[in-house]
Short mmCIF file of C-alpha atoms and ligand atoms in Angstrom, two decimals:
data_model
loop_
_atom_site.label_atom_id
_atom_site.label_comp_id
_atom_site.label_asym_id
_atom_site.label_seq_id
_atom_site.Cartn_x
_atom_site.Cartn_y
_atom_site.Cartn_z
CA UNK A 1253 118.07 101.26 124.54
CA UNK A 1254 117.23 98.78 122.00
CA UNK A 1255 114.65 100.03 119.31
CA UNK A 1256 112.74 98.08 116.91
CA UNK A 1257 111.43 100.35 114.16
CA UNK A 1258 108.59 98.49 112.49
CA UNK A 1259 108.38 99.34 108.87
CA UNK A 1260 108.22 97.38 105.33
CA UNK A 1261 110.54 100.56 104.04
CA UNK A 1262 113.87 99.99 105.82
CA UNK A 1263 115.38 102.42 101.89
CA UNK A 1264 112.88 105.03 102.89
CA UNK A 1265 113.87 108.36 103.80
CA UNK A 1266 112.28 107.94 107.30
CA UNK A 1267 113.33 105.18 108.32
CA UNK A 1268 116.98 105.84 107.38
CA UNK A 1269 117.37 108.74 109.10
CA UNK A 1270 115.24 107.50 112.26
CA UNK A 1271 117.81 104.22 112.19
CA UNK A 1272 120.85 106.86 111.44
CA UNK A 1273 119.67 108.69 114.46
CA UNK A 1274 119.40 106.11 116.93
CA UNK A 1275 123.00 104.72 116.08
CA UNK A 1276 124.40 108.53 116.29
CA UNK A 1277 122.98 108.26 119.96
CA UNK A 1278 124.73 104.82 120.74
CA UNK A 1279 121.61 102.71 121.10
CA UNK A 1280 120.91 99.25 119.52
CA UNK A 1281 118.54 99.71 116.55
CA UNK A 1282 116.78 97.30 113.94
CA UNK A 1283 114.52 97.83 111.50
CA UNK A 1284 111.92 95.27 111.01
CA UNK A 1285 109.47 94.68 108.12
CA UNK A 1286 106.13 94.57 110.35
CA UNK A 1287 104.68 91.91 107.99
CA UNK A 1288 107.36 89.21 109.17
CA UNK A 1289 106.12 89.07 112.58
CA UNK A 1290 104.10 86.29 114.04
CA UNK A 1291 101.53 86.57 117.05
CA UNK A 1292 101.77 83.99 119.16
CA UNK A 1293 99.26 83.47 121.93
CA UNK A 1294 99.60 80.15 122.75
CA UNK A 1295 102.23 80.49 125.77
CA UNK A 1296 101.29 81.49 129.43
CA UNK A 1297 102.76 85.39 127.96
CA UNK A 1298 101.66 87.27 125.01
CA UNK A 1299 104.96 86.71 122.75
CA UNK A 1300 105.70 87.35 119.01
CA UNK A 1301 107.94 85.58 116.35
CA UNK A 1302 110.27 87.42 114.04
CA UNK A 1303 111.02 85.56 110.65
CA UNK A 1304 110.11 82.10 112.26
CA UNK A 1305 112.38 82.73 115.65
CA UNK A 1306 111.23 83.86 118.79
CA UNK A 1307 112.08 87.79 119.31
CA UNK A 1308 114.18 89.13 121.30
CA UNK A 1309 113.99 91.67 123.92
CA UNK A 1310 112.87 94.76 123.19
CA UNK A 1311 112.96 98.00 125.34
CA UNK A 1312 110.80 100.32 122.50
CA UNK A 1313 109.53 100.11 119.28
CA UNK A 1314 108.69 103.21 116.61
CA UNK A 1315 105.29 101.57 114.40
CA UNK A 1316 105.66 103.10 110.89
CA UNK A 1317 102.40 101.09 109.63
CA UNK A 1318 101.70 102.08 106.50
CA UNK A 1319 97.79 102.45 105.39
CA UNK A 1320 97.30 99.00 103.43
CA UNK A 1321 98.43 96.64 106.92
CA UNK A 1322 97.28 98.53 109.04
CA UNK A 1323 94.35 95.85 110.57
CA UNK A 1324 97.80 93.36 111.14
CA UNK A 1325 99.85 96.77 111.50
CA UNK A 1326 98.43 97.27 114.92
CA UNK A 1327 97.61 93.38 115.91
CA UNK A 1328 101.41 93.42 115.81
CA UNK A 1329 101.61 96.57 118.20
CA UNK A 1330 99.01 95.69 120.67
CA UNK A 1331 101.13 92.80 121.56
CA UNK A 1332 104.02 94.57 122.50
CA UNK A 1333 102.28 96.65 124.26
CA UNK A 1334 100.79 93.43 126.04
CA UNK A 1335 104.43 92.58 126.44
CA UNK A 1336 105.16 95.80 128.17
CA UNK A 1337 107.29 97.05 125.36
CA UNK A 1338 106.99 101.12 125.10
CA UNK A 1339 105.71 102.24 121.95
CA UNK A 1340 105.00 105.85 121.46
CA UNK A 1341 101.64 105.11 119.19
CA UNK A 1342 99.65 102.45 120.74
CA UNK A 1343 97.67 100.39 118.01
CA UNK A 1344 94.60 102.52 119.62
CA UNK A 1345 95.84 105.64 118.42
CA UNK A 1346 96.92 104.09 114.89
CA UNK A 1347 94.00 102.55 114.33
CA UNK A 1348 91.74 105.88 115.04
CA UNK A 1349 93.77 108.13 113.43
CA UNK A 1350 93.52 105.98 110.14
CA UNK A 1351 89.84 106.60 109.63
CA UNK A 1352 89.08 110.37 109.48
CA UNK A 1353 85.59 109.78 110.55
CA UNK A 1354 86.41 108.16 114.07
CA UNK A 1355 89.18 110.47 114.85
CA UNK A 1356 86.79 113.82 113.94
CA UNK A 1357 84.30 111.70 116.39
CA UNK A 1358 86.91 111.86 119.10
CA UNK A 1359 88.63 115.27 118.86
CA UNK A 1360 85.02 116.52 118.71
CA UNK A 1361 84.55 115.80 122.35
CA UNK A 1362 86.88 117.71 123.37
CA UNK A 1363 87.00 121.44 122.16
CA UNK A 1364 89.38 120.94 119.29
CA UNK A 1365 88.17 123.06 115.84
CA UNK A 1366 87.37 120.75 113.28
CA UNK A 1367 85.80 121.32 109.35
CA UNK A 1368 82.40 121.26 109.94
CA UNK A 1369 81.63 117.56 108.93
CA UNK A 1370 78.66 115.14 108.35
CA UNK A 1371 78.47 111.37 107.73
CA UNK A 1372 75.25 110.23 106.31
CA UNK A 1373 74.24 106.89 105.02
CA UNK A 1374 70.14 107.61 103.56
CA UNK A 1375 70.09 109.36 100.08
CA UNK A 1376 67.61 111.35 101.77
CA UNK A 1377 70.21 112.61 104.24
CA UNK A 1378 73.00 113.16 101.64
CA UNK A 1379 71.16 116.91 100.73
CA UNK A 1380 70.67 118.39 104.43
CA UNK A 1381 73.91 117.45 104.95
CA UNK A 1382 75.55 119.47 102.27
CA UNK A 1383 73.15 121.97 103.85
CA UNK A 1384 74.64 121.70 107.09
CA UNK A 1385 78.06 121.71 106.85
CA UNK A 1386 77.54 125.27 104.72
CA UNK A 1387 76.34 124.29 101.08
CA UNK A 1388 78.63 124.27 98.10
CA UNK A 1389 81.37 124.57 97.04
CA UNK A 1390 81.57 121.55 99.79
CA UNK A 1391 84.52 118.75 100.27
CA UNK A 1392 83.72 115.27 99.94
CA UNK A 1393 86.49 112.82 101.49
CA UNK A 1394 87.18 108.59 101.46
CA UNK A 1395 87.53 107.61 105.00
CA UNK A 1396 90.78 106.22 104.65
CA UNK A 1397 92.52 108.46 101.63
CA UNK A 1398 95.74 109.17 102.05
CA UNK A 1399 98.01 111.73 100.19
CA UNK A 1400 95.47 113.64 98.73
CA UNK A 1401 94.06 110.72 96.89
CA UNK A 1402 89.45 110.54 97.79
CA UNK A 1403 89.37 114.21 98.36
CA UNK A 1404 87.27 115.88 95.97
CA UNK A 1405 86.04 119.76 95.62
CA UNK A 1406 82.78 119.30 94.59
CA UNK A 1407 81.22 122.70 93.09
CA UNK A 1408 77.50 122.41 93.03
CA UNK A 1409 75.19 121.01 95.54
CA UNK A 1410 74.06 118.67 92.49
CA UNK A 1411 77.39 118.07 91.83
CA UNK A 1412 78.09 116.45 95.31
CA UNK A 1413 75.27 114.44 95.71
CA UNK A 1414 76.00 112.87 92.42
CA UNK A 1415 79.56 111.88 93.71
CA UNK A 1416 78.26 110.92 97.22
CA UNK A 1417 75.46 108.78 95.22
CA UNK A 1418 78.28 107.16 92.97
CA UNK A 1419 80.56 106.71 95.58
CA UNK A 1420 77.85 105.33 97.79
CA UNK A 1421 76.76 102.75 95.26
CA UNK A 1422 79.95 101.59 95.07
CA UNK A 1423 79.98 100.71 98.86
CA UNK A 1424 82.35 103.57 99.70
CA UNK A 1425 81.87 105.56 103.01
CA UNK A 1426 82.13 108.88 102.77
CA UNK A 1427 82.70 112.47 104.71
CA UNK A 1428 80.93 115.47 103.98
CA UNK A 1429 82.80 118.23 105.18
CA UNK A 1430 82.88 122.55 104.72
CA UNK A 1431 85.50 123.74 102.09
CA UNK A 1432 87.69 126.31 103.98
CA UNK A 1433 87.89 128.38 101.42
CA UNK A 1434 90.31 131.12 102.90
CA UNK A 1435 92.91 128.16 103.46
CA UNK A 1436 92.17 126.94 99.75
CA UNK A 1437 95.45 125.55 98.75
CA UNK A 1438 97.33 125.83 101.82
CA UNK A 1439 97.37 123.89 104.99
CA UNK A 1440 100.06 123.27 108.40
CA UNK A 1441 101.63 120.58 109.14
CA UNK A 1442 103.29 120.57 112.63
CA UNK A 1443 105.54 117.53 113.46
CA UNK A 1444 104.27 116.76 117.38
CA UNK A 1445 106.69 114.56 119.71
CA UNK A 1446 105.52 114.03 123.14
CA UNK A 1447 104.08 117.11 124.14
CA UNK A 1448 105.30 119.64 122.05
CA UNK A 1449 105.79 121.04 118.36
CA UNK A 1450 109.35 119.99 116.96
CA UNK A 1451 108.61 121.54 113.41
CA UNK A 1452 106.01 122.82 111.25
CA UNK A 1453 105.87 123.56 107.88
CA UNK A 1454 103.31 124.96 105.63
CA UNK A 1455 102.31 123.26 102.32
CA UNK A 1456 101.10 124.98 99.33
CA UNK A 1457 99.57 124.06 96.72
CA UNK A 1458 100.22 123.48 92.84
CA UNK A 1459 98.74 126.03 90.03
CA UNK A 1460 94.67 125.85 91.01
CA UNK A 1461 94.96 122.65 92.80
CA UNK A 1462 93.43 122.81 96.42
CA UNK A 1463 95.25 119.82 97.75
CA UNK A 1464 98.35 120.68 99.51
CA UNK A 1465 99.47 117.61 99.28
CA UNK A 1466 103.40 116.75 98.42
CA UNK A 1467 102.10 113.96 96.55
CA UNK A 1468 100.34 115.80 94.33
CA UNK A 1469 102.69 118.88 93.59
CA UNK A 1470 102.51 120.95 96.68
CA UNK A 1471 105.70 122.95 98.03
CA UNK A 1472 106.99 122.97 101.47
CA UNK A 1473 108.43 126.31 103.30
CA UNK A 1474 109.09 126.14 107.30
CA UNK A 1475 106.63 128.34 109.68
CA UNK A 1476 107.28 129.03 113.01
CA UNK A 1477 103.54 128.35 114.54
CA UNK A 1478 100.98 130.67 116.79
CA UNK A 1479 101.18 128.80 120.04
CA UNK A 1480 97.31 128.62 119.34
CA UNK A 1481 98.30 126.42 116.46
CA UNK A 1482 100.80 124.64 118.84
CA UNK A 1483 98.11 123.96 121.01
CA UNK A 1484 95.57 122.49 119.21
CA UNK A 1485 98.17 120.19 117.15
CA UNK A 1486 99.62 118.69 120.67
CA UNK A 1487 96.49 118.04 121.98
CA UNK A 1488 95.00 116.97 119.05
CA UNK A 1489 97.97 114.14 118.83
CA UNK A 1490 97.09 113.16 122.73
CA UNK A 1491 93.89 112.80 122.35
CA UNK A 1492 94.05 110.23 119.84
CA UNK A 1493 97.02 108.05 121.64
CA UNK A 1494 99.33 109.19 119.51
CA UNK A 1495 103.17 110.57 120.73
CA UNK A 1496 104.37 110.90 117.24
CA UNK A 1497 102.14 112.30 115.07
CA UNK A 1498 101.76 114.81 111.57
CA UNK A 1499 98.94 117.03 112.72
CA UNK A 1500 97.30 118.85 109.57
CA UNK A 1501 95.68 121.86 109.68
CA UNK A 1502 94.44 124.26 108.01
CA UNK A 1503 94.20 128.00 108.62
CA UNK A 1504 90.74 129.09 109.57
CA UNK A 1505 89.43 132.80 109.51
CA UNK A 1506 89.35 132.33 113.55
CA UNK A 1507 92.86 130.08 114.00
CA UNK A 1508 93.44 126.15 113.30
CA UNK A 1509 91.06 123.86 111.94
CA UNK A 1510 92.15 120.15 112.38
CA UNK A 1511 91.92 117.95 109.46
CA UNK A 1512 93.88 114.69 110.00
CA UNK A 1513 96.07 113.30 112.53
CA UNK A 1514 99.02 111.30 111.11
CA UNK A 1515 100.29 108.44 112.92
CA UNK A 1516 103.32 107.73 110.45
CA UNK A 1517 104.01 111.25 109.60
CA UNK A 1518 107.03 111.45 106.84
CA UNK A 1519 110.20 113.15 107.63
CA UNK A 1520 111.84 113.78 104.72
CA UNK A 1521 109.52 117.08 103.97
CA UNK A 1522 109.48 118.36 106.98
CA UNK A 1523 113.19 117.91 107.35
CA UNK A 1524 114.22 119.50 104.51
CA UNK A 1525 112.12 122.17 105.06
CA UNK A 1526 112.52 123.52 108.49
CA UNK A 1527 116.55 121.75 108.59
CA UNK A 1528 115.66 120.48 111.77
CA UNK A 1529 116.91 116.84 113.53
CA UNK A 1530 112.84 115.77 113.88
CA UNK A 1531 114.29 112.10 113.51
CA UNK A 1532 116.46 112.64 116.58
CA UNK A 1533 113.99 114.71 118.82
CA UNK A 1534 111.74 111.37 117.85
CA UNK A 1535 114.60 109.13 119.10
CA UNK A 1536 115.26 111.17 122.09
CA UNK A 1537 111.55 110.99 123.25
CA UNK A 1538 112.03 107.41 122.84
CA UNK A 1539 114.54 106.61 124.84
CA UNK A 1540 113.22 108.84 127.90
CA UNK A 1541 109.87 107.08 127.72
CA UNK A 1542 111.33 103.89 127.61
CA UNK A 1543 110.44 103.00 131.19
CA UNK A 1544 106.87 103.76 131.23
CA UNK A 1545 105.25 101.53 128.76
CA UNK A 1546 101.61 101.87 128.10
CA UNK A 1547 99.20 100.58 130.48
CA UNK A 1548 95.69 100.63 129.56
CA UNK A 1549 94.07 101.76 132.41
CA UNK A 1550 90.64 100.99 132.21
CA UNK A 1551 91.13 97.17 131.45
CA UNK A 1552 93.49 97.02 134.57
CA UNK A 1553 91.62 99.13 136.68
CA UNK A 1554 87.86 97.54 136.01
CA UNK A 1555 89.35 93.84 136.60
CA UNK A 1556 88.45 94.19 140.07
CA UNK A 1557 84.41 93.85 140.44
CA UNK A 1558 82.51 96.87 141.48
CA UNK A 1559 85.26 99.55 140.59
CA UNK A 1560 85.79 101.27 137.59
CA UNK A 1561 86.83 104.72 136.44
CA UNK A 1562 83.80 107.21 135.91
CA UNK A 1563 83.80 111.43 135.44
CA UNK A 1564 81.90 113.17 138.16
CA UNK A 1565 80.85 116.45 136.97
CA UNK A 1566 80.92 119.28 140.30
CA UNK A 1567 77.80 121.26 139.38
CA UNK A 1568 76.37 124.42 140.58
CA UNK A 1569 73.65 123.04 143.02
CA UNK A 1570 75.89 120.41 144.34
CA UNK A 1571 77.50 120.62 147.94
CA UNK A 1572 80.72 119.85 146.65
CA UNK A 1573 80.93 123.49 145.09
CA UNK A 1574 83.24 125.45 147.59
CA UNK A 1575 85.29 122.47 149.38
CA UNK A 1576 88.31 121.49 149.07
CA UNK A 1577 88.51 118.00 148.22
CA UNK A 1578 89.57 116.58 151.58
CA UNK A 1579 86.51 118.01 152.72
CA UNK A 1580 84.53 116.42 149.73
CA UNK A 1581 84.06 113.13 151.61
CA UNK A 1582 84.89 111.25 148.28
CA UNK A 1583 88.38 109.83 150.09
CA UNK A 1584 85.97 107.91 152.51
CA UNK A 1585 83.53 106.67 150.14
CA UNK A 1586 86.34 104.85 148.57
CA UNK A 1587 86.74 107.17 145.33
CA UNK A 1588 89.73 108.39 144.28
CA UNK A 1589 90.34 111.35 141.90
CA UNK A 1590 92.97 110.67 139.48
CA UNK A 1591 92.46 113.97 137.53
CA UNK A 1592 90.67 117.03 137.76
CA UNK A 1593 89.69 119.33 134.29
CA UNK A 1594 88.74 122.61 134.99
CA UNK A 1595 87.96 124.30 131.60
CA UNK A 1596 91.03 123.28 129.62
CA UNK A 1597 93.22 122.91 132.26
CA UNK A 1598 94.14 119.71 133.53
CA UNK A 1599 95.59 119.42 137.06
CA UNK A 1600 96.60 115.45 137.86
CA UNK A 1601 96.44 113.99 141.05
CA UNK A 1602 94.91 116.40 142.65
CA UNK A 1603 95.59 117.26 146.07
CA UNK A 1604 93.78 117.88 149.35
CA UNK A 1605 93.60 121.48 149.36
CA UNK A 1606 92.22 121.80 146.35
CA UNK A 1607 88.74 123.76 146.39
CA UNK A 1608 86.22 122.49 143.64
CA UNK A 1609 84.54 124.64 141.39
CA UNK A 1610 81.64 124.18 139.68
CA UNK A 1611 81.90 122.68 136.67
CA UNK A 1612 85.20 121.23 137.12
CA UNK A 1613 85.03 117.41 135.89
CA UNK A 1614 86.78 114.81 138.42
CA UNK A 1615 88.11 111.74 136.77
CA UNK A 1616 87.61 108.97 139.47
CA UNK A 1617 88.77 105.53 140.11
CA UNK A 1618 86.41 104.18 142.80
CA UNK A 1619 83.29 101.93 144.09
CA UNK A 1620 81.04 101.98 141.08
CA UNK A 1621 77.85 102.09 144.04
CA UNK A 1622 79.19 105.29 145.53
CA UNK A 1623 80.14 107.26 142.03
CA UNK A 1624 76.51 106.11 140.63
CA UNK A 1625 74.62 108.54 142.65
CA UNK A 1626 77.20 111.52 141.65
CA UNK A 1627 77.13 111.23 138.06
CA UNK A 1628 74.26 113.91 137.25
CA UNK A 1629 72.36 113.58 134.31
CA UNK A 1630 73.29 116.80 133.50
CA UNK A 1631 75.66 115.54 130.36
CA UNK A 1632 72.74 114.09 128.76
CA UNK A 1633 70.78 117.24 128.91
CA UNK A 1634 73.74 119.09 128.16
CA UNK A 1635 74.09 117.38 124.53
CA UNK A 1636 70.78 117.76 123.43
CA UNK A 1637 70.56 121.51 124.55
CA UNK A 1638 73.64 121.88 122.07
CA UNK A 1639 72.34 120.34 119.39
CA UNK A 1640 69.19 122.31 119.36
CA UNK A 1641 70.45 125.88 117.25
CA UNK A 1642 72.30 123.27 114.65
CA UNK A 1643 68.78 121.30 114.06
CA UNK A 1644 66.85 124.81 114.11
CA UNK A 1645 69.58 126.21 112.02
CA UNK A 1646 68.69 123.84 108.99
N1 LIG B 80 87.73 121.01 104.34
C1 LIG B 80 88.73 121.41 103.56
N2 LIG B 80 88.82 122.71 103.13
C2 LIG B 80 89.86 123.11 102.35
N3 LIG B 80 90.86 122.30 101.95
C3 LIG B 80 90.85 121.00 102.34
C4 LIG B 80 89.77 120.50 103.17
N4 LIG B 80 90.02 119.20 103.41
C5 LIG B 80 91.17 118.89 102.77
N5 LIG B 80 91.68 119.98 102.13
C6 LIG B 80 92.91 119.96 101.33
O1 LIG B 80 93.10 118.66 100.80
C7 LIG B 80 94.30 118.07 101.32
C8 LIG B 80 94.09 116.58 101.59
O2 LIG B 80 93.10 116.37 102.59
P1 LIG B 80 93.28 115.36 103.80
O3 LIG B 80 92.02 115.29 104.54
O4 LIG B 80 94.49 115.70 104.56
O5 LIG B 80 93.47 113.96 103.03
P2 LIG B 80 94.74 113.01 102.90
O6 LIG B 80 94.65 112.09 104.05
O7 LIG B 80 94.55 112.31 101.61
O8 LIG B 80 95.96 113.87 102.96
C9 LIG B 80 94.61 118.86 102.56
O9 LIG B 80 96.00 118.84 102.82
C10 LIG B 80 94.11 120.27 102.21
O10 LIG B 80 95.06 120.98 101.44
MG1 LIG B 81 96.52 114.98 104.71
#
């Protein structure tokens, strides 16, 4: 295949050993400094311009878009994904990873552990928030930090609020989040590609330091994970978009608590400490994926008027409960289930055999007419009944 690896390091660790690893393997490899490229969306075709020529052909790309471009970072990777070129982060996934606020908002949805976290605006709100996520000693983040740098252990409630105030003055956004104190100092970092764990490591910390953080003194040792821990780090990285990914997390009294999801994670730690070839598992992903480049499904499916994609929850009083899904009717009312989730199982394109339970959610591509009437309002009712304990709670 031919790779471009996007990156303004092409001396970095990472990137050597990702180019090293791709010209081991016999494919065609460049590095190019993401900042050099040019958009250009004045043809019939999305195209882009490398150092004032037109680009070549690519078959993949590796983004390594570091934290300061990221907003042109990712223009640059949307359009080769509009240009059909495979990327194994899409500028989606890159761009929700970067800010630890969305990407807690969208691994909450779906059953991965988090911190316990709050985001509050009000000074009036900044207190019962502290409150909420379990009083001090409490963690106070930037939304966009990065090695260790806008995390601060705050010790006092009064302490906190007079950070969060400062901060907040300043026109910084901040997270509120619990202190895991039995994973003080010490987190896991486990090195996903595609859909599975290719190393993990665990960092520790310097002297009384509770960042774990290589950049700020903390030791690497390899760890061969719980698949529990396995788990939640590969879905955490497919939730956000992400194929490559540094999933950190840290080790709760009752198993992994997810903190961050890298979309540039470095190799040079993890490398060293586990003496694994993570570049060339990356590369190898790669150039298997090559032929299935991204598709966004929801703005090629919706461009047709009147369809769309919509979850239809099977719940207990409904007749659907018991048949299979030939019998379910939903073939001849022009809906077709793309996936069905039954607790954390997934099972994709589902067959005709299949008998629905209740509960199971069906992912549907179909006449927006005929799935209106079969999307209950249960899910509505259902978030407010589990907020309830939290708001009595505090
Ligand atoms: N809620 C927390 N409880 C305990 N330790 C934490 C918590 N959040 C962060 N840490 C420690 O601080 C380090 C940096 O936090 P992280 O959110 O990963 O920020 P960064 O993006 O700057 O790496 C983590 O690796 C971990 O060691
Ligand atoms: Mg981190």
């Amino acid at each position: 295949m031919k790779l471009a690896v996007l990156s303004r390091a092409p001396q970095a660790y990472s990137t050597q050993r990702l180019r090293a690893a791709a010209l081991q393997r016999g494919h065609h490899v460049k590095v190019l400094n993401t900042l050099k490229f040019a958009i250009d969306l004045t043809a019939d075709e999305p195209d882009l311009h490398f150092r004032g020529k037109p680009l070549s052909d690519y078959d993949a790309i590796l983004p390594r878009i570091g934290s300061s471009i990221t907003y042109f970072g990712t223009a640059v990777v949307r359009q080769f994904e509009q240009m059909d070129v495979y990327t194994p982060n899409t500028a989606n996934g890159i761009s929700s990873a970067r800010d630890k606020l969305r990407a807690s908002q969208i691994l909450s949805r779906h059953n991965i552990a988090m911190p316990a976290t709050a985001f509050v605006r009000n000074r009036a709100d900044v207190r019962p928030a502290i409150e909420r996520v379990g009083g001090a000693p409490v963690v106070i983040k930037l939304l966009e930090g990065t090695q260790g740098i806008g995390v601060i252990l705050a010790p006092q409630v009064k302490v906190a609020e007079a950070i969060i105030e400062t901060l907040h003055s300043t026109k910084q956004n901040v997270l509120i989040q619990k202190f895991i104190s039995e994973s003080r100092g010490r987190d896991i970092r486990a090195l996903v590609v595609g859909d599975r764990v290719v190393a993990a490591m665990r960092r520790v910390a310097a002297g009384d330091e509770f960042r774990s953080n290589v950049h700020r003194g903390g030791s690497v040792e390899a760890v061969q994970l719980d698949p529990v821990y396995e788990q939640a780090a590969v879905r955490s990285a497919q939730i956000m978009g992400l194929r490559v990914a540094g999933v950190d997390m840290l080790e709760g009294d009752d198993g992994p608590l997810v903190m961050e999801v890298n979309s540039s994670p470095g190799l040079q730690g993890i490398e060293q400490a586990t003496k694994l070839d993570v570049a060339g598992a990356i590369i190898d992903y790669i150039a298997n994926q090559v032929a299935f480049p991204e598709i966004d499904v929801r703005q090629r499916l919706t461009v047709s008027t009147g369809y769309g994609v919509a979850e239809l929850l099977v719940h207990n009083a409904a007749e659907l409960v018991g048949k299979t899904l030939g019998e379910s009717g939903l073939w001849e009312r022009d809906i077709t289930v793309l996936t069905l989730h039954r607790g954390v199982s997934v099972i994709p394109n589902p067959r005709k055999h299949v008998v629905l339970e209740a509960d199971d959610r069906l992912l549907c591509f179909g006449k927006l007419d005929e799935m209106r009437s079969m999307i209950p309002e249960r899910r509505r009712r259902r978030a407010k009944v589990r907020r309830l304990p939290k708001e009595a709670l505090s």
